Coordinates of C-alpha atoms and ligand atoms in Angstrom, one line a residue:
M1 CA -14.1 -1.4 -43.3
L2 CA -15.4 1.7 -41.6
D3 CA -14.0 3.8 -44.5
R4 CA -16.8 2.4 -46.7
L5 CA -19.4 4.3 -44.6
E6 CA -21.0 7.5 -46.0
P7 CA -21.0 10.4 -43.4
Q8 CA -24.5 11.2 -42.2
S9 CA -25.6 14.7 -41.4
P10 CA -26.7 15.1 -37.8
D11 CA -30.5 15.0 -37.2
A12 CA -31.5 18.6 -38.0
L13 CA -34.0 18.9 -35.1
L14 CA -31.6 17.6 -32.5
A15 CA -28.7 19.7 -33.9
L16 CA -30.8 22.8 -33.0
I17 CA -30.5 21.9 -29.3
K18 CA -26.7 22.4 -29.6
L19 CA -26.9 25.5 -31.7
H20 CA -29.3 27.1 -29.2
A21 CA -27.1 26.2 -26.3
A22 CA -24.1 27.7 -27.9
D23 CA -25.9 31.1 -28.5
D24 CA -25.1 33.5 -25.7
R25 CA -27.7 36.1 -26.5
P26 CA -29.8 36.4 -23.3
D27 CA -33.1 36.9 -25.2
K28 CA -32.7 33.9 -27.6
I29 CA -35.9 31.9 -28.1
D30 CA -36.0 28.1 -28.5
L31 CA -38.9 27.0 -30.6
G32 CA -37.1 23.8 -31.8
V33 CA -37.4 20.4 -30.3
G34 CA -40.8 19.4 -28.9
V35 CA -40.6 19.8 -25.2
Y36 CA -43.2 21.6 -23.1
R37 CA -42.1 24.8 -21.3
T38 CA -43.8 26.7 -18.6
G39 CA -44.5 30.4 -18.7
Q40 CA -41.0 30.9 -17.2
G41 CA -39.4 28.8 -20.0
D42 CA -38.7 25.8 -17.9
T43 CA -39.3 22.1 -18.5
P44 CA -39.7 20.8 -14.9
V45 CA -40.2 17.2 -13.7
F46 CA -43.9 16.9 -13.0
G47 CA -44.9 16.9 -9.3
S48 CA -46.8 13.7 -9.9
I49 CA -43.7 12.0 -11.3
K50 CA -41.6 13.2 -8.3
G51 CA -44.3 11.7 -6.1
A52 CA -44.2 8.4 -8.0
E53 CA -40.4 8.4 -7.9
R54 CA -40.5 8.7 -4.1
V55 CA -42.9 5.8 -3.9
L56 CA -40.6 3.7 -6.2
I57 CA -37.5 4.5 -4.0
E58 CA -39.4 3.3 -1.0
T59 CA -41.1 0.2 -2.5
Q60 CA -39.1 -1.1 -5.5
E61 CA -37.4 -4.2 -4.3
S62 CA -35.7 -5.4 -7.4
K63 CA -34.2 -4.2 -10.6
S64 CA -34.2 -7.7 -12.0
Y65 CA -35.2 -8.3 -15.7
L66 CA -38.9 -8.1 -16.7
G67 CA -38.8 -9.3 -20.3
P68 CA -39.3 -7.8 -23.8
E69 CA -42.8 -6.7 -23.0
G70 CA -41.6 -4.5 -20.0
D71 CA -43.9 -3.4 -17.2
I72 CA -47.3 -4.8 -18.1
G73 CA -48.9 -3.0 -15.1
F74 CA -47.9 0.3 -16.8
V75 CA -49.1 -0.9 -20.3
N76 CA -52.5 -2.0 -18.9
A77 CA -53.0 1.1 -16.6
L78 CA -52.8 3.3 -19.7
M79 CA -55.4 1.4 -21.7
P80 CA -58.6 3.0 -20.3
Y81 CA -57.2 6.4 -21.1
I82 CA -56.4 5.5 -24.6
F83 CA -59.1 3.1 -25.6
G84 CA -62.0 4.1 -23.3
P85 CA -64.1 2.1 -20.9
D86 CA -63.9 -1.2 -22.8
A87 CA -60.2 -0.8 -22.8
T88 CA -59.3 -4.1 -24.5
M89 CA -62.2 -4.1 -27.0
G90 CA -63.3 -7.4 -25.6
G91 CA -59.8 -8.8 -25.3
R92 CA -58.8 -7.9 -28.8
I93 CA -56.1 -5.4 -27.7
Q94 CA -52.8 -6.3 -26.1
G95 CA -49.8 -4.1 -25.5
M96 CA -46.1 -4.0 -24.5
Q97 CA -43.8 -1.3 -23.2
T98 CA -41.3 0.3 -25.7
P99 CA -38.4 2.7 -25.5
G100 CA -40.4 5.9 -26.1
G101 CA -43.0 6.5 -28.9
T102 CA -40.1 6.0 -31.3
G103 CA -39.6 2.4 -30.2
A104 CA -43.4 1.8 -30.6
V105 CA -43.4 3.3 -34.1
R106 CA -40.4 1.2 -35.1
L107 CA -42.0 -1.9 -33.7
A108 CA -45.2 -1.2 -35.5
V109 CA -43.5 -0.7 -38.8
A110 CA -41.2 -3.7 -38.4
L111 CA -44.1 -6.0 -37.5
A112 CA -46.3 -4.7 -40.3
Q113 CA -43.5 -5.4 -42.7
K114 CA -43.0 -8.9 -41.3
A115 CA -46.8 -9.5 -41.7
G116 CA -46.5 -8.7 -45.4
M117 CA -47.3 -4.9 -45.6
T118 CA -45.8 -3.7 -48.9
K119 CA -46.3 0.0 -48.6
L120 CA -47.2 2.6 -46.0
H121 CA -49.1 5.8 -46.9
M122 CA -48.3 8.9 -44.8
G123 CA -49.5 12.5 -44.7
T124 CA -46.7 14.9 -45.3
P125 CA -45.2 16.8 -43.8
S126 CA -44.8 14.4 -40.9
W127 CA -42.5 14.0 -37.9
P128 CA -39.2 13.7 -39.8
N129 CA -38.3 10.5 -37.9
H130 CA -41.2 8.7 -39.4
A131 CA -39.5 8.7 -42.8
Q132 CA -36.2 7.9 -41.2
I133 CA -37.6 4.8 -39.4
L134 CA -39.3 3.6 -42.6
S135 CA -36.2 3.9 -44.7
D136 CA -34.1 2.2 -42.0
I137 CA -36.6 -0.7 -41.8
G138 CA -36.8 -0.7 -45.6
L139 CA -40.6 -0.3 -45.9
E140 CA -41.7 1.7 -49.0
W141 CA -43.8 4.7 -48.2
Q142 CA -45.8 7.2 -50.2
G143 CA -46.9 10.6 -49.1
F144 CA -50.1 12.5 -49.5
E145 CA -50.7 16.1 -48.5
H146 CA -51.8 16.3 -44.9
A147 CA -52.9 19.9 -44.6
K148 CA -54.3 22.5 -47.0
P149 CA -52.8 25.9 -47.4
D150 CA -55.7 27.4 -45.4
G151 CA -54.5 25.5 -42.3
T152 CA -57.1 22.8 -42.3
A153 CA -56.7 19.0 -42.9
N154 CA -56.9 17.7 -46.4
L155 CA -59.6 15.1 -46.0
D156 CA -59.8 14.3 -49.7
A157 CA -56.1 13.4 -49.7
V158 CA -56.2 11.0 -46.8
L159 CA -59.4 9.3 -48.1
G160 CA -57.9 9.1 -51.6
A161 CA -54.7 7.4 -50.2
I162 CA -56.8 4.9 -48.1
R163 CA -59.1 4.0 -50.9
Q164 CA -56.3 3.6 -53.4
A165 CA -54.2 1.4 -51.1
G166 CA -54.7 -2.3 -51.2
P167 CA -55.2 -4.6 -48.3
D168 CA -51.5 -5.3 -48.1
E169 CA -50.9 -1.6 -47.6
G170 CA -51.2 0.7 -44.6
V171 CA -51.7 4.3 -43.6
L172 CA -49.9 6.0 -40.8
L173 CA -52.1 8.5 -39.0
H174 CA -51.4 10.9 -36.1
G175 CA -54.0 10.4 -33.4
C176 CA -54.0 14.1 -32.3
C177 CA -51.8 17.2 -32.2
H178 CA -50.3 16.5 -35.6
N179 CA -46.6 16.9 -35.7
P180 CA -45.5 19.2 -37.3
T181 CA -48.6 21.1 -38.5
G182 CA -50.9 21.1 -35.4
V183 CA -53.7 20.4 -37.9
D184 CA -56.0 17.6 -36.7
Y185 CA -58.9 15.8 -38.4
T186 CA -62.4 16.8 -37.1
A187 CA -64.8 14.2 -35.6
D188 CA -66.6 14.0 -38.9
D189 CA -63.3 13.6 -40.8
W190 CA -62.4 10.7 -38.5
A191 CA -65.7 9.0 -39.1
Q192 CA -65.1 9.2 -42.9
I193 CA -61.6 7.9 -42.4
A194 CA -62.8 5.0 -40.3
D195 CA -65.4 4.1 -43.0
A196 CA -62.8 4.3 -45.7
L197 CA -60.4 2.0 -43.8
A198 CA -63.2 -0.5 -43.1
E199 CA -64.2 -0.6 -46.8
S200 CA -60.7 -0.7 -48.3
G201 CA -59.0 -3.0 -45.8
T202 CA -56.1 -0.6 -45.6
F203 CA -54.2 -1.3 -42.3
P204 CA -54.1 1.6 -39.9
I205 CA -51.0 2.4 -37.8
I206 CA -51.9 5.3 -35.4
D207 CA -49.2 7.3 -33.7
V208 CA -50.5 8.9 -30.4
A209 CA -47.7 11.0 -29.0
Y210 CA -49.5 13.9 -27.5
Q211 CA -52.7 12.7 -25.8
G212 CA -54.0 15.4 -23.5
L213 CA -52.0 18.2 -25.1
G214 CA -54.7 19.1 -27.6
K215 CA -58.3 19.4 -26.4
G216 CA -58.3 17.0 -23.5
L217 CA -57.5 13.3 -22.8
E218 CA -60.9 12.0 -24.0
E219 CA -61.2 14.4 -26.9
D220 CA -57.7 13.6 -28.1
A221 CA -58.5 9.9 -28.2
A222 CA -61.8 10.2 -30.0
G223 CA -60.5 9.9 -33.5
L224 CA -58.5 6.8 -32.7
R225 CA -61.5 5.2 -31.0
S226 CA -63.7 5.9 -33.9
V227 CA -61.3 4.1 -36.2
L228 CA -60.9 1.1 -33.8
A229 CA -64.6 0.7 -33.6
K230 CA -64.8 0.1 -37.4
V231 CA -61.7 -1.8 -38.4
P232 CA -60.7 -5.4 -37.6
E233 CA -57.0 -4.8 -37.0
A234 CA -54.7 -1.9 -36.1
F235 CA -51.4 -1.0 -34.5
I236 CA -51.2 1.9 -32.0
A237 CA -47.9 3.5 -31.1
Y238 CA -48.1 5.5 -27.8
S239 CA -45.8 7.9 -26.1
C240 CA -45.8 9.2 -22.5
D241 CA -42.8 11.3 -23.1
K242 CA -44.8 14.5 -23.5
N243 CA -48.0 14.0 -21.4
F244 CA -45.9 12.9 -18.4
G245 CA -42.9 15.0 -19.2
M246 CA -40.6 12.0 -19.2
Y247 CA -38.7 12.8 -22.5
R248 CA -35.3 11.4 -21.6
D249 CA -36.7 8.4 -19.7
R250 CA -38.2 7.1 -23.0
V251 CA -41.6 5.9 -22.0
G252 CA -43.8 4.4 -24.7
A253 CA -46.1 1.5 -25.5
F254 CA -47.1 -0.5 -28.5
Y255 CA -50.6 -2.0 -28.8
I256 CA -52.0 -4.5 -31.3
M257 CA -55.7 -4.8 -32.0
A258 CA -56.6 -8.1 -33.7
K259 CA -59.9 -9.3 -35.2
D260 CA -60.5 -11.4 -32.2
S261 CA -59.0 -12.2 -28.8
G262 CA -57.6 -15.6 -29.9
E263 CA -54.8 -17.1 -31.9
T264 CA -54.2 -14.1 -34.2
L265 CA -53.6 -11.7 -31.4
E266 CA -51.3 -14.2 -29.6
K267 CA -49.4 -14.8 -32.8
A268 CA -49.0 -11.1 -33.6
F269 CA -47.9 -10.4 -30.0
S270 CA -45.3 -13.2 -30.0
N271 CA -43.8 -11.7 -33.1
A272 CA -43.8 -8.2 -31.6
N273 CA -42.0 -9.8 -28.5
A274 CA -39.4 -11.4 -30.7
L275 CA -38.7 -8.2 -32.7
A276 CA -38.4 -6.2 -29.4
R277 CA -36.0 -8.8 -28.0
A278 CA -33.8 -8.6 -31.1
S279 CA -33.9 -4.8 -31.1
W280 CA -33.6 -3.6 -27.5
S281 CA -34.1 -6.8 -25.6
M282 CA -36.1 -5.1 -22.9
P283 CA -37.4 -1.5 -22.5
P284 CA -35.9 0.9 -19.8
D285 CA -38.1 0.4 -16.7
H286 CA -38.0 3.5 -14.7
G287 CA -40.4 5.8 -16.5
G288 CA -43.0 3.2 -17.1
A289 CA -42.9 2.2 -13.5
A290 CA -43.4 5.8 -12.4
V291 CA -46.4 6.2 -14.7
R292 CA -47.9 2.9 -13.4
V293 CA -47.5 4.2 -9.8
I294 CA -49.3 7.5 -10.8
L295 CA -52.2 5.7 -12.6
R296 CA -52.8 3.3 -9.7
D297 CA -53.0 6.1 -7.1
A298 CA -56.0 8.4 -7.0
E299 CA -54.2 11.4 -5.6
L300 CA -51.2 11.2 -7.9
T301 CA -53.6 10.7 -10.8
E302 CA -55.4 13.9 -9.9
E303 CA -52.1 15.8 -9.6
W304 CA -51.1 14.5 -13.0
L305 CA -54.4 15.5 -14.6
D306 CA -54.0 19.0 -13.1
E307 CA -50.5 19.3 -14.5
L308 CA -51.8 18.2 -17.9
D309 CA -54.6 20.8 -17.7
Q310 CA -52.1 23.5 -16.9
M311 CA -49.9 22.6 -19.9
R312 CA -52.9 22.6 -22.3
A313 CA -54.3 25.9 -21.0
R314 CA -50.9 27.6 -21.4
M315 CA -50.5 26.4 -25.0
R316 CA -54.0 27.5 -25.7
Q317 CA -53.2 30.9 -24.3
V318 CA -50.1 31.3 -26.5
R319 CA -52.1 30.1 -29.5
E320 CA -54.9 32.6 -28.8
Y321 CA -52.4 35.4 -28.4
L322 CA -50.8 34.6 -31.8
A323 CA -54.2 34.3 -33.5
D324 CA -55.3 37.6 -32.0
A325 CA -52.1 39.2 -33.4
G326 CA -53.6 38.4 -36.9
T327 CA -50.6 38.9 -39.1
A328 CA -46.8 39.3 -38.7
G329 CA -45.3 40.6 -41.9
S330 CA -46.7 38.3 -44.6
V331 CA -47.5 35.5 -42.1
D332 CA -51.2 34.9 -41.2
L333 CA -51.1 33.7 -37.6
T334 CA -54.9 33.2 -37.2
P335 CA -54.9 29.4 -38.1
L336 CA -52.7 28.8 -35.1
G337 CA -55.7 29.5 -32.9
T338 CA -57.6 26.4 -34.0
Q339 CA -54.6 24.1 -34.4
N340 CA -53.6 21.8 -31.5
G341 CA -50.7 20.7 -29.4
L342 CA -47.1 21.8 -29.4
F343 CA -46.5 22.5 -33.0
S344 CA -47.6 24.6 -36.0
V345 CA -45.8 25.3 -39.3
L346 CA -45.2 28.8 -40.5
P347 CA -44.9 29.4 -44.3
L348 CA -41.2 30.5 -44.1
S349 CA -38.4 29.8 -46.6
K350 CA -35.2 28.2 -45.4
E351 CA -33.5 31.7 -45.7
Q352 CA -36.2 33.3 -43.5
V353 CA -35.7 30.5 -40.9
T354 CA -32.0 31.2 -41.0
R355 CA -32.6 34.9 -40.6
M356 CA -34.9 34.3 -37.6
R357 CA -32.0 32.4 -36.0
E358 CA -29.1 34.6 -37.0
D359 CA -30.7 38.1 -36.8
H360 CA -33.1 37.5 -34.0
G361 CA -31.9 34.4 -32.0
V362 CA -35.2 32.6 -32.7
Y363 CA -34.5 28.8 -33.2
M364 CA -37.0 26.8 -35.2
A365 CA -37.0 23.7 -37.4
G366 CA -35.9 24.3 -41.0
S367 CA -39.5 23.3 -42.1
G368 CA -40.8 26.4 -40.4
R369 CA -42.2 24.3 -37.5
I370 CA -42.4 26.2 -34.2
N371 CA -42.9 24.7 -30.8
V372 CA -45.5 27.1 -29.4
A373 CA -44.6 26.2 -25.8
G374 CA -41.3 28.0 -26.3
L375 CA -43.2 31.2 -26.4
T376 CA -44.0 33.1 -23.1
M377 CA -45.7 36.4 -22.4
D378 CA -42.1 37.8 -22.1
N379 CA -40.9 36.8 -25.5
I380 CA -43.9 36.5 -27.7
D381 CA -44.0 40.1 -28.9
K382 CA -40.3 39.9 -29.8
F383 CA -41.1 36.7 -31.8
I384 CA -44.0 38.4 -33.7
S385 CA -41.7 41.4 -34.5
A386 CA -38.9 39.1 -35.7
L387 CA -41.4 37.3 -38.0
A388 CA -42.6 40.7 -39.3
D389 CA -39.0 41.7 -39.9
V390 CA -38.0 38.6 -41.9
T391 CA -41.2 38.3 -43.9
G392 CA -42.1 42.0 -44.4
E393 CA -42.0 43.3 -47.9
Ligands
LIG401 C1 -40.1 16.6 -31.8 O1 -40.8 16.3 -32.8 O2 -39.6 17.6 -31.6 C2 -40.1 15.5 -30.7 O3 -41.0 14.5 -31.0 C3 -38.7 15.1 -30.4 C4 -38.2 14.1 -31.4 O4 -37.7 13.0 -31.0 O5 -38.1 14.5 -32.6

């Protein structure tokens, strides 16, 4: 039976981790998978997480099952950060824990399909796993151009997609720190997107995987909140993997906003529960429990907010350095100064990306995406020279 299977190529992004590990050049640079790195190139466990883990060791009395919705204390503690002071929008929002942001995206798409969504519109390029999840679930999707060549968002494209989509169709938006381009919508863009969604009835699914890594926790949630203020229903996929540095612990949440707090919300939530039960049964507990401990403790929360500020400031510093460099060979680096989060895309051909890796030990996604947090004050000049070398005429 197994002979009938077609071989699948390994996930290109995750394959880079192995390629980089096997390279013994001491000055190699890893700009591949999206993890934050300090100025020394490390990805340490947050101090606030260590503090929460100590609390859990002392106080956790059972590892017994919780249920498909996971740790509801964790899910609810996040809500004011995501949705603002009226965290449930008058009881219209309810959430559940998921295995990472990926679990939340998968649940969102599966539930949308179950509720009758026929097509999802998505700005491209996008996080490659979005398309993989959609094809695995079997939901048709159609792309529109996310960013313009000048490094700004293509507002006309997203508005066109939303207006052209019918009420049985949806749009997948990145809440902030767009992966892979780093190109976010402005506040005015979000206001127009919210109006277009409200007018057309197109269903929004918003993926928030990097809150706090762009301009700040509140600023990064503003676009999402302006949409939620205008539309009757939405799904939100959330990840704590980056903003709490919990990558391998897989910490995510899925939220449903319904038109009211009654029967529709309960019905949708019960379907999400059933889908979760049939997929992973229950989410892994540890990471969500640690985040809950942090958010219920004023001192640990302050420590976490400081750690988040430091991450954001370092990425800003790298972005400013690159933007100040102006150009490297034929690549204009100035747009990187105004883009947000871990990622930006450089206009490199596949051959140039291969030369970056083979000739210079610089590892980046085949799309030209770089993780700016992989750059430090020790390797950034080498990176700029490598870019000049592979793109210089
Ligand atoms: C990334 O885009 O590098 C991260 O979100 C990791 C992943 O799962 O792809």
